PDB file of C-alpha atoms and ligand atoms in Angstrom:
ATOM      1  CA  MET A   6     268.025 -35.280 188.201  1.00  0.00           C
ATOM      2  CA  ASN A   7     265.629 -34.223 189.823  1.00  0.00           C
ATOM      3  CA  PRO A   8     263.796 -36.892 191.238  1.00  0.00           C
ATOM      4  CA  SER A   9     260.258 -37.039 190.589  1.00  0.00           C
ATOM      5  CA  SER A  10     256.762 -37.797 192.151  1.00  0.00           C
ATOM      6  CA  ILE A  11     255.224 -39.281 188.862  1.00  0.00           C
ATOM      7  CA  ASP A  12     257.029 -42.281 187.567  1.00  0.00           C
ATOM      8  CA  LEU A  13     254.007 -44.172 185.130  1.00  0.00           C
ATOM      9  CA  HIS A  14     256.773 -46.402 183.750  1.00  0.00           C
ATOM     10  CA  VAL A  15     257.568 -49.251 186.202  1.00  0.00           C
ATOM     11  CA  HIS A  16     259.396 -52.732 185.729  1.00  0.00           C
ATOM     12  CA  THR A  17     258.570 -55.596 188.317  1.00  0.00           C
ATOM     13  CA  THR A  18     259.752 -59.623 188.158  1.00  0.00           C
ATOM     14  CA  ALA A  19     256.454 -60.061 186.827  1.00  0.00           C
ATOM     15  CA  SER A  20     258.289 -59.914 183.590  1.00  0.00           C
ATOM     16  CA  ASP A  21     262.105 -58.170 183.639  1.00  0.00           C
ATOM     17  CA  GLY A  22     262.230 -56.003 186.545  1.00  0.00           C
ATOM     18  CA  THR A  23     264.109 -56.951 190.287  1.00  0.00           C
ATOM     19  CA  LEU A  24     261.602 -55.527 192.238  1.00  0.00           C
ATOM     20  CA  SER A  25     258.143 -57.872 193.258  1.00  0.00           C
ATOM     21  CA  PRO A  26     255.446 -55.751 192.914  1.00  0.00           C
ATOM     22  CA  ALA A  27     254.875 -55.406 196.582  1.00  0.00           C
ATOM     23  CA  ASP A  28     259.488 -53.793 196.956  1.00  0.00           C
ATOM     24  CA  ALA A  29     258.183 -52.107 194.135  1.00  0.00           C
ATOM     25  CA  VAL A  30     255.462 -49.496 195.796  1.00  0.00           C
ATOM     26  CA  ARG A  31     257.643 -49.431 198.684  1.00  0.00           C
ATOM     27  CA  GLU A  32     261.004 -48.006 196.697  1.00  0.00           C
ATOM     28  CA  ALA A  33     258.388 -45.434 195.556  1.00  0.00           C
ATOM     29  CA  ILE A  34     256.490 -43.918 198.183  1.00  0.00           C
ATOM     30  CA  ALA A  35     260.952 -44.401 199.913  1.00  0.00           C
ATOM     31  CA  GLY A  36     261.503 -42.671 197.221  1.00  0.00           C
ATOM     32  CA  GLY A  37     259.611 -39.916 197.330  1.00  0.00           C
ATOM     33  CA  VAL A  38     256.975 -41.059 194.285  1.00  0.00           C
ATOM     34  CA  ALA A  39     252.789 -40.881 195.186  1.00  0.00           C
ATOM     35  CA  LEU A  40     251.677 -41.477 192.021  1.00  0.00           C
ATOM     36  CA  LEU A  41     253.259 -44.597 189.962  1.00  0.00           C
ATOM     37  CA  GLY A  42     252.004 -46.541 186.925  1.00  0.00           C
ATOM     38  CA  ILE A  43     253.176 -50.168 186.772  1.00  0.00           C
ATOM     39  CA  ALA A  44     253.927 -50.967 183.014  1.00  0.00           C
ATOM     40  CA  ASP A  45     255.387 -54.461 182.626  1.00  0.00           C
ATOM     41  CA  HIS A  46     255.523 -56.830 178.714  1.00  0.00           C
ATOM     42  CA  ASP A  47     252.613 -58.220 178.214  1.00  0.00           C
ATOM     43  CA  THR A  48     251.617 -58.915 181.692  1.00  0.00           C
ATOM     44  CA  THR A  49     248.983 -57.346 184.568  1.00  0.00           C
ATOM     45  CA  ASP A  50     250.459 -60.198 187.106  1.00  0.00           C
ATOM     46  CA  GLY A  51     252.524 -57.615 188.617  1.00  0.00           C
ATOM     47  CA  ILE A  52     249.429 -55.420 189.366  1.00  0.00           C
ATOM     48  CA  PRO A  53     246.491 -57.472 192.093  1.00  0.00           C
ATOM     49  CA  PRO A  54     249.521 -57.569 194.388  1.00  0.00           C
ATOM     50  CA  ALA A  55     250.378 -53.847 193.978  1.00  0.00           C
ATOM     51  CA  LEU A  56     247.385 -52.390 194.404  1.00  0.00           C
ATOM     52  CA  GLU A  57     247.447 -54.119 197.743  1.00  0.00           C
ATOM     53  CA  ALA A  58     249.953 -52.590 198.660  1.00  0.00           C
ATOM     54  CA  ALA A  59     249.722 -49.630 196.752  1.00  0.00           C
ATOM     55  CA  HIS A  60     246.428 -49.503 199.392  1.00  0.00           C
ATOM     56  CA  GLU A  61     248.264 -49.688 202.422  1.00  0.00           C
ATOM     57  CA  ILE A  62     250.814 -47.336 202.352  1.00  0.00           C
ATOM     58  CA  GLY A  63     248.184 -44.878 200.238  1.00  0.00           C
ATOM     59  CA  LEU A  64     250.084 -44.486 197.410  1.00  0.00           C
ATOM     60  CA  THR A  65     247.962 -43.714 194.347  1.00  0.00           C
ATOM     61  CA  LEU A  66     248.851 -47.040 191.145  1.00  0.00           C
ATOM     62  CA  ILE A  67     247.724 -46.969 188.451  1.00  0.00           C
ATOM     63  CA  PRO A  68     247.292 -49.386 186.971  1.00  0.00           C
ATOM     64  CA  GLY A  69     249.267 -50.420 183.318  1.00  0.00           C
ATOM     65  CA  VAL A  70     251.051 -52.869 180.665  1.00  0.00           C
ATOM     66  CA  GLU A  71     253.563 -52.381 178.273  1.00  0.00           C
ATOM     67  CA  LEU A  72     252.671 -54.497 174.779  1.00  0.00           C
ATOM     68  CA  SER A  73     255.250 -55.326 172.285  1.00  0.00           C
ATOM     69  CA  VAL A  74     254.161 -54.788 169.193  1.00  0.00           C
ATOM     70  CA  GLY A  75     254.902 -54.773 165.628  1.00  0.00           C
ATOM     71  CA  SER A  76     255.168 -51.865 163.603  1.00  0.00           C
ATOM     72  CA  GLY A  77     257.380 -52.767 159.846  1.00  0.00           C
ATOM     73  CA  LYS A  78     260.069 -53.971 160.794  1.00  0.00           C
ATOM     74  CA  ARG A  79     259.972 -52.155 164.299  1.00  0.00           C
ATOM     75  CA  GLU A  80     259.801 -53.500 167.052  1.00  0.00           C
ATOM     76  CA  ILE A  81     256.887 -50.499 169.238  1.00  0.00           C
ATOM     77  CA  HIS A  82     255.655 -50.467 172.525  1.00  0.00           C
ATOM     78  CA  VAL A  83     252.696 -49.139 173.628  1.00  0.00           C
ATOM     79  CA  LEU A  84     251.709 -48.612 177.263  1.00  0.00           C
ATOM     80  CA  GLY A  85     247.915 -49.800 178.513  1.00  0.00           C
ATOM     81  CA  TYR A  86     246.460 -46.578 181.180  1.00  0.00           C
ATOM     82  CA  PHE A  87     243.386 -47.642 183.899  1.00  0.00           C
ATOM     83  CA  VAL A  88     243.290 -50.950 182.733  1.00  0.00           C
ATOM     84  CA  ASP A  89     240.951 -53.822 184.206  1.00  0.00           C
ATOM     85  CA  VAL A  90     242.754 -56.417 184.007  1.00  0.00           C
ATOM     86  CA  ALA A  91     240.178 -58.907 185.076  1.00  0.00           C
ATOM     87  CA  ASN A  92     239.110 -58.197 180.766  1.00  0.00           C
ATOM     88  CA  THR A  93     238.787 -61.395 179.664  1.00  0.00           C
ATOM     89  CA  ALA A  94     240.030 -59.793 175.761  1.00  0.00           C
ATOM     90  CA  LEU A  95     242.918 -58.357 177.283  1.00  0.00           C
ATOM     91  CA  SER A  96     243.583 -61.612 179.486  1.00  0.00           C
ATOM     92  CA  ARG A  97     242.981 -63.379 176.681  1.00  0.00           C
ATOM     93  CA  ALA A  98     245.724 -61.284 173.992  1.00  0.00           C
ATOM     94  CA  LEU A  99     248.539 -61.187 177.381  1.00  0.00           C
ATOM     95  CA  ALA A 100     248.493 -64.883 177.090  1.00  0.00           C
ATOM     96  CA  LYS A 101     248.689 -64.961 173.476  1.00  0.00           C
ATOM     97  CA  LEU A 102     251.785 -62.848 173.432  1.00  0.00           C
ATOM     98  CA  ARG A 103     253.826 -64.723 175.562  1.00  0.00           C
ATOM     99  CA  GLY A 104     252.826 -68.125 174.312  1.00  0.00           C
ATOM    100  CA  ALA A 105     254.517 -67.032 170.945  1.00  0.00           C
ATOM    101  CA  ARG A 106     256.919 -65.779 173.248  1.00  0.00           C
ATOM    102  CA  ASP A 107     257.230 -69.294 174.702  1.00  0.00           C
ATOM    103  CA  LEU A 108     258.244 -70.723 170.757  1.00  0.00           C
ATOM    104  CA  ARG A 109     260.146 -68.187 169.736  1.00  0.00           C
ATOM    105  CA  ASN A 110     262.532 -68.506 172.278  1.00  0.00           C
ATOM    106  CA  GLU A 111     262.073 -72.563 171.790  1.00  0.00           C
ATOM    107  CA  ARG A 112     262.849 -72.160 168.212  1.00  0.00           C
ATOM    108  CA  ILE A 113     266.213 -70.276 168.602  1.00  0.00           C
ATOM    109  CA  LEU A 114     267.680 -72.580 171.265  1.00  0.00           C
ATOM    110  CA  GLN A 115     266.800 -75.223 168.361  1.00  0.00           C
ATOM    111  CA  ARG A 116     268.337 -72.997 165.860  1.00  0.00           C
ATOM    112  CA  LEU A 117     270.998 -73.207 169.009  1.00  0.00           C
ATOM    113  CA  ASN A 118     272.312 -76.459 168.392  1.00  0.00           C
ATOM    114  CA  ASP A 119     271.417 -76.894 165.115  1.00  0.00           C
ATOM    115  CA  LEU A 120     274.387 -74.068 165.138  1.00  0.00           C
ATOM    116  CA  GLY A 121     276.950 -76.008 167.457  1.00  0.00           C
ATOM    117  CA  ALA A 122     276.350 -74.022 170.602  1.00  0.00           C
ATOM    118  CA  PRO A 123     273.396 -75.831 172.867  1.00  0.00           C
ATOM    119  CA  LEU A 124     271.953 -74.445 175.682  1.00  0.00           C
ATOM    120  CA  ASP A 125     270.549 -75.919 178.140  1.00  0.00           C
ATOM    121  CA  ALA A 126     266.998 -74.431 178.591  1.00  0.00           C
ATOM    122  CA  ALA A 127     265.862 -74.406 182.510  1.00  0.00           C
ATOM    123  CA  ARG A 128     269.198 -72.904 182.715  1.00  0.00           C
ATOM    124  CA  VAL A 129     268.584 -69.459 180.321  1.00  0.00           C
ATOM    125  CA  GLN A 130     265.293 -69.879 182.506  1.00  0.00           C
ATOM    126  CA  GLU A 131     267.736 -69.774 185.516  1.00  0.00           C
ATOM    127  CA  ILE A 132     269.142 -66.104 184.418  1.00  0.00           C
ATOM    128  CA  ALA A 133     265.621 -64.391 183.852  1.00  0.00           C
ATOM    129  CA  GLY A 134     264.639 -65.331 187.824  1.00  0.00           C
ATOM    130  CA  SER A 135     261.540 -65.178 187.233  1.00  0.00           C
ATOM    131  CA  GLY A 136     260.645 -63.023 184.938  1.00  0.00           C
ATOM    132  CA  SER A 137     259.907 -64.104 180.584  1.00  0.00           C
ATOM    133  CA  VAL A 138     263.382 -64.737 178.837  1.00  0.00           C
ATOM    134  CA  GLY A 139     264.230 -62.586 176.077  1.00  0.00           C
ATOM    135  CA  ARG A 140     267.172 -62.681 173.578  1.00  0.00           C
ATOM    136  CA  PRO A 141     269.578 -60.810 176.016  1.00  0.00           C
ATOM    137  CA  HIS A 142     268.918 -63.806 178.740  1.00  0.00           C
ATOM    138  CA  ILE A 143     269.901 -66.162 175.358  1.00  0.00           C
ATOM    139  CA  ALA A 144     273.126 -63.947 175.543  1.00  0.00           C
ATOM    140  CA  LYS A 145     274.221 -63.963 178.786  1.00  0.00           C
ATOM    141  CA  ALA A 146     273.675 -67.447 177.994  1.00  0.00           C
ATOM    142  CA  LEU A 147     275.563 -67.752 174.966  1.00  0.00           C
ATOM    143  CA  VAL A 148     278.953 -65.967 177.006  1.00  0.00           C
ATOM    144  CA  GLU A 149     278.321 -68.518 180.012  1.00  0.00           C
ATOM    145  CA  ALA A 150     278.092 -71.708 178.231  1.00  0.00           C
ATOM    146  CA  GLY A 151     281.413 -69.974 176.543  1.00  0.00           C
ATOM    147  CA  HIS A 152     280.020 -70.310 172.540  1.00  0.00           C
ATOM    148  CA  VAL A 153     281.279 -66.604 172.503  1.00  0.00           C
ATOM    149  CA  SER A 154     282.664 -64.148 175.189  1.00  0.00           C
ATOM    150  CA  SER A 155     280.586 -61.708 174.511  1.00  0.00           C
ATOM    151  CA  GLU A 156     277.383 -60.525 174.926  1.00  0.00           C
ATOM    152  CA  GLY A 157     277.396 -58.221 171.380  1.00  0.00           C
ATOM    153  CA  GLU A 158     278.791 -60.693 169.951  1.00  0.00           C
ATOM    154  CA  ALA A 159     276.074 -64.071 170.954  1.00  0.00           C
ATOM    155  CA  PHE A 160     273.894 -60.320 169.103  1.00  0.00           C
ATOM    156  CA  GLY A 161     276.086 -59.856 166.002  1.00  0.00           C
ATOM    157  CA  ARG A 162     277.312 -63.768 165.448  1.00  0.00           C
ATOM    158  CA  TYR A 163     273.270 -65.280 166.585  1.00  0.00           C
ATOM    159  CA  LEU A 164     271.080 -63.517 168.142  1.00  0.00           C
ATOM    160  CA  ALA A 165     270.718 -59.947 165.681  1.00  0.00           C
ATOM    161  CA  ARG A 166     267.850 -60.312 163.140  1.00  0.00           C
ATOM    162  CA  GLY A 167     269.461 -60.946 160.058  1.00  0.00           C
ATOM    163  CA  LYS A 168     272.107 -63.593 162.092  1.00  0.00           C
ATOM    164  CA  PRO A 169     270.945 -67.641 161.526  1.00  0.00           C
ATOM    165  CA  ALA A 170     269.431 -68.322 165.120  1.00  0.00           C
ATOM    166  CA  TYR A 171     267.162 -65.117 164.434  1.00  0.00           C
ATOM    167  CA  VAL A 172     263.727 -65.828 164.868  1.00  0.00           C
ATOM    168  CA  GLY A 173     260.175 -63.104 164.671  1.00  0.00           C
ATOM    169  CA  ARG A 174     257.528 -63.553 166.158  1.00  0.00           C
ATOM    170  CA  GLU A 175     254.262 -62.302 165.902  1.00  0.00           C
ATOM    171  CA  ARG A 176     253.799 -59.614 167.321  1.00  0.00           C
ATOM    172  CA  LEU A 177     250.057 -57.540 167.740  1.00  0.00           C
ATOM    173  CA  SER A 178     249.872 -53.813 165.312  1.00  0.00           C
ATOM    174  CA  PRO A 179     249.828 -50.860 166.524  1.00  0.00           C
ATOM    175  CA  ALA A 180     245.536 -50.901 166.361  1.00  0.00           C
ATOM    176  CA  GLU A 181     245.043 -54.272 167.188  1.00  0.00           C
ATOM    177  CA  ALA A 182     246.942 -52.625 170.667  1.00  0.00           C
ATOM    178  CA  SER A 183     244.659 -49.674 170.805  1.00  0.00           C
ATOM    179  CA  ARG A 184     241.905 -52.152 170.860  1.00  0.00           C
ATOM    180  CA  VAL A 185     242.683 -54.664 173.206  1.00  0.00           C
ATOM    181  CA  ILE A 186     244.049 -51.130 175.559  1.00  0.00           C
ATOM    182  CA  ARG A 187     240.364 -49.405 175.477  1.00  0.00           C
ATOM    183  CA  GLU A 188     238.024 -52.919 175.116  1.00  0.00           C
ATOM    184  CA  ALA A 189     240.316 -52.870 178.527  1.00  0.00           C
ATOM    185  CA  GLY A 190     238.775 -49.645 179.473  1.00  0.00           C
ATOM    186  CA  GLY A 191     242.472 -48.494 179.007  1.00  0.00           C
ATOM    187  CA  ILE A 192     244.467 -45.468 177.087  1.00  0.00           C
ATOM    188  CA  PRO A 193     246.874 -46.716 174.763  1.00  0.00           C
ATOM    189  CA  VAL A 194     249.944 -44.617 174.685  1.00  0.00           C
ATOM    190  CA  LEU A 195     252.757 -44.773 172.665  1.00  0.00           C
ATOM    191  CA  GLY A 196     255.391 -45.472 174.715  1.00  0.00           C
ATOM    192  CA  HIS A 197     259.031 -43.490 174.373  1.00  0.00           C
ATOM    193  CA  PRO A 198     258.676 -42.623 170.666  1.00  0.00           C
ATOM    194  CA  ALA A 199     261.375 -40.943 170.258  1.00  0.00           C
ATOM    195  CA  LYS A 200     263.707 -43.781 168.909  1.00  0.00           C
ATOM    196  CA  ILE A 201     260.983 -44.764 166.751  1.00  0.00           C
ATOM    197  CA  GLY A 202     262.082 -42.055 163.765  1.00  0.00           C
ATOM    198  CA  PRO A 203     261.531 -38.720 162.764  1.00  0.00           C
ATOM    199  CA  ARG A 204     258.309 -36.474 163.486  1.00  0.00           C
ATOM    200  CA  GLN A 205     255.488 -38.113 160.391  1.00  0.00           C
ATOM    201  CA  VAL A 206     256.449 -42.394 161.583  1.00  0.00           C
ATOM    202  CA  ILE A 207     255.309 -41.267 165.473  1.00  0.00           C
ATOM    203  CA  GLU A 208     252.393 -38.826 163.265  1.00  0.00           C
ATOM    204  CA  GLY A 209     251.257 -42.722 161.964  1.00  0.00           C
ATOM    205  CA  ILE A 210     250.972 -44.674 164.826  1.00  0.00           C
ATOM    206  CA  LEU A 211     249.096 -42.480 166.753  1.00  0.00           C
ATOM    207  CA  ASP A 212     247.073 -42.236 163.521  1.00  0.00           C
ATOM    208  CA  ASP A 213     246.430 -46.106 165.022  1.00  0.00           C
ATOM    209  CA  GLY A 214     243.884 -45.525 167.494  1.00  0.00           C
ATOM    210  CA  MET A 215     247.027 -43.974 170.059  1.00  0.00           C
ATOM    211  CA  GLY A 216     245.273 -41.669 173.704  1.00  0.00           C
ATOM    212  CA  GLY A 217     248.449 -41.415 174.036  1.00  0.00           C
ATOM    213  CA  ILE A 218     252.032 -40.474 173.831  1.00  0.00           C
ATOM    214  CA  GLU A 219     255.502 -40.943 176.537  1.00  0.00           C
ATOM    215  CA  VAL A 220     256.589 -37.753 176.507  1.00  0.00           C
ATOM    216  CA  PHE A 221     258.551 -37.878 180.054  1.00  0.00           C
ATOM    217  CA  HIS A 222     261.163 -40.958 179.768  1.00  0.00           C
ATOM    218  CA  SER A 223     264.090 -42.229 180.922  1.00  0.00           C
ATOM    219  CA  ASP A 224     265.677 -41.382 177.267  1.00  0.00           C
ATOM    220  CA  HIS A 225     264.240 -38.270 176.314  1.00  0.00           C
ATOM    221  CA  ASP A 226     266.688 -34.944 176.300  1.00  0.00           C
ATOM    222  CA  GLU A 227     264.806 -32.004 175.937  1.00  0.00           C
ATOM    223  CA  ASN A 228     264.855 -32.191 172.008  1.00  0.00           C
ATOM    224  CA  ASP A 229     263.118 -35.076 172.789  1.00  0.00           C
ATOM    225  CA  VAL A 230     260.782 -33.549 174.557  1.00  0.00           C
ATOM    226  CA  ALA A 231     259.888 -30.861 173.004  1.00  0.00           C
ATOM    227  CA  LEU A 232     259.499 -32.645 169.966  1.00  0.00           C
ATOM    228  CA  LEU A 233     257.134 -34.672 171.925  1.00  0.00           C
ATOM    229  CA  MET A 234     255.199 -31.727 173.869  1.00  0.00           C
ATOM    230  CA  SER A 235     254.435 -29.994 170.447  1.00  0.00           C
ATOM    231  CA  ILE A 236     252.857 -33.157 168.870  1.00  0.00           C
ATOM    232  CA  ALA A 237     251.277 -34.141 171.461  1.00  0.00           C
ATOM    233  CA  GLN A 238     249.614 -30.832 172.166  1.00  0.00           C
ATOM    234  CA  ASP A 239     248.953 -30.915 168.331  1.00  0.00           C
ATOM    235  CA  ARG A 240     247.314 -33.453 168.612  1.00  0.00           C
ATOM    236  CA  ASP A 241     245.291 -33.613 172.280  1.00  0.00           C
ATOM    237  CA  LEU A 242     247.329 -36.548 173.519  1.00  0.00           C
ATOM    238  CA  LEU A 243     246.945 -37.316 177.604  1.00  0.00           C
ATOM    239  CA  ILE A 244     251.114 -36.899 178.322  1.00  0.00           C
ATOM    240  CA  THR A 245     252.447 -39.711 180.027  1.00  0.00           C
ATOM    241  CA  GLY A 246     255.731 -39.271 181.591  1.00  0.00           C
ATOM    242  CA  GLY A 247     258.355 -42.539 183.476  1.00  0.00           C
ATOM    243  CA  SER A 248     261.416 -43.446 184.172  1.00  0.00           C
ATOM    244  CA  ASP A 249     261.239 -47.198 182.894  1.00  0.00           C
ATOM    245  CA  SER A 250     262.981 -48.069 186.235  1.00  0.00           C
ATOM    246  CA  HIS A 251     263.819 -52.446 186.098  1.00  0.00           C
ATOM    247  CA  GLY A 252     264.691 -52.429 189.730  1.00  0.00           C
ATOM    248  CA  PRO A 253     267.933 -52.442 190.777  1.00  0.00           C
ATOM    249  CA  HIS A 254     270.515 -55.627 189.282  1.00  0.00           C
ATOM    250  CA  SER A 255     268.806 -54.683 187.020  1.00  0.00           C
ATOM    251  CA  ASP A 256     271.184 -53.856 183.485  1.00  0.00           C
ATOM    252  CA  ARG A 257     270.513 -50.421 183.345  1.00  0.00           C
ATOM    253  CA  PRO A 258     270.108 -49.335 187.381  1.00  0.00           C
ATOM    254  CA  LEU A 259     267.550 -46.733 187.541  1.00  0.00           C
ATOM    255  CA  ALA A 260     266.201 -46.029 190.476  1.00  0.00           C
ATOM    256  CA  ILE A 261     262.038 -45.777 190.278  1.00  0.00           C
ATOM    257  CA  GLY A 262     261.057 -41.876 189.931  1.00  0.00           C
ATOM    258  CA  GLU A 263     264.763 -40.795 188.186  1.00  0.00           C
ATOM    259  CA  VAL A 264     262.870 -39.550 185.692  1.00  0.00           C
ATOM    260  CA  ASP A 265     262.655 -35.974 185.197  1.00  0.00           C
ATOM    261  CA  ILE A 266     259.066 -34.673 184.915  1.00  0.00           C
ATOM    262  CA  PRO A 267     257.034 -31.618 185.434  1.00  0.00           C
ATOM    263  CA  GLU A 268     254.192 -32.328 188.668  1.00  0.00           C
ATOM    264  CA  TRP A 269     251.150 -31.051 186.152  1.00  0.00           C
ATOM    265  CA  VAL A 270     251.699 -34.535 184.356  1.00  0.00           C
ATOM    266  CA  GLY A 271     250.076 -36.317 187.754  1.00  0.00           C
ATOM    267  CA  GLU A 272     246.847 -33.943 187.772  1.00  0.00           C
ATOM    268  CA  GLN A 273     246.624 -34.344 184.466  1.00  0.00           C
ATOM    269  CA  VAL A 274     246.430 -38.187 183.865  1.00  0.00           C
ATOM    270  CA  MET A 275     244.505 -37.904 186.732  1.00  0.00           C
ATOM    271  CA  GLY A 276     241.496 -35.409 185.238  1.00  0.00           C
ATOM    272  CA  ARG A 277     241.367 -38.299 182.048  1.00  0.00           C
ATOM    273  CA  ALA A 278     240.945 -41.303 184.188  1.00  0.00           C
ATOM    274  CA  PRO A 279     237.934 -42.813 183.598  1.00  0.00           C
ATOM    275  CA  ARG A 280     234.479 -42.995 185.351  1.00  0.00           C
ATOM    276  CA  TRP A 281     235.071 -47.027 186.390  1.00  0.00           C
ATOM    277  CA  TRP A 282     238.168 -46.822 187.783  1.00  0.00           C
ATOM    278  CA  ARG A 283     237.389 -43.140 190.547  1.00  0.00           C
ATOM    279  CA  GLU A 284     234.494 -44.634 190.936  1.00  0.00           C
ATOM    280  CA  GLY A 285     236.098 -48.280 191.631  1.00  0.00           C
ATOM    281  CA  ARG A 286     238.743 -46.776 193.976  1.00  0.00           C
TER     282      ARG A 286
HETATM  283 ZN1   ZN B  19     259.496 -50.139 176.931  1.00  0.00          ZN
HETATM  284 ZN1   ZN B  20     259.502 -50.609 180.128  1.00  0.00          ZN
END
């Protein structure tokens, strides 16, 4: 794989990444990435410090976010690029999403307790570090506490959908996610769609107001890219790409830029940058 000079999908410690926003910017430039997009789960808190670091170093940083969205029984991810982090509708929606997640974690721990597998909430947060707690962290804590012998068993016995400690959570719909991103001046982009399902399913979600599609992603193979490119061209969608790097020491350590993205993607994305963003820089 050739490292790319573009990476529009990077996580930081503002969500579940292991690099601080400023370190992510430094890593990007050290790895030859000149156009970086930070898209943390359900938060834009990493954007202001990243912008500051990017400004000092002379790297172009696109503000982004990655919303967890419900579509039927699926969880899909909607990226928002060029969002105005000061937009109140967006901050309100993000706060609500994070609140729903906290409540869900509390309920999972309550159920585990009732099932005879109690965990210390503070320890679970410690495992998650400064990021937000998710089921993978709870699975690690279950192993550590000796309730199960592997993270796989933690999901199989307790945490997977349909298992006794599984708790669903309220989610935005794809249409609501698109609306809130557009209200914040951004472009909603369907994230890593290859694994969502067949073409009609992907197209159905794109119909919910998406302005772009993440064609290039570290999980996508050649066939995925070919299919997604044809969808993007049919619909004249913005084409984006990123590694989805969560930094070193994460479950799937990928360097920033460790994804194949053709150069023209960057030019095309910059060509569609909203005027408010270009003028504000
Ligand atoms: Zn994602
Ligand atoms: Zn991601």
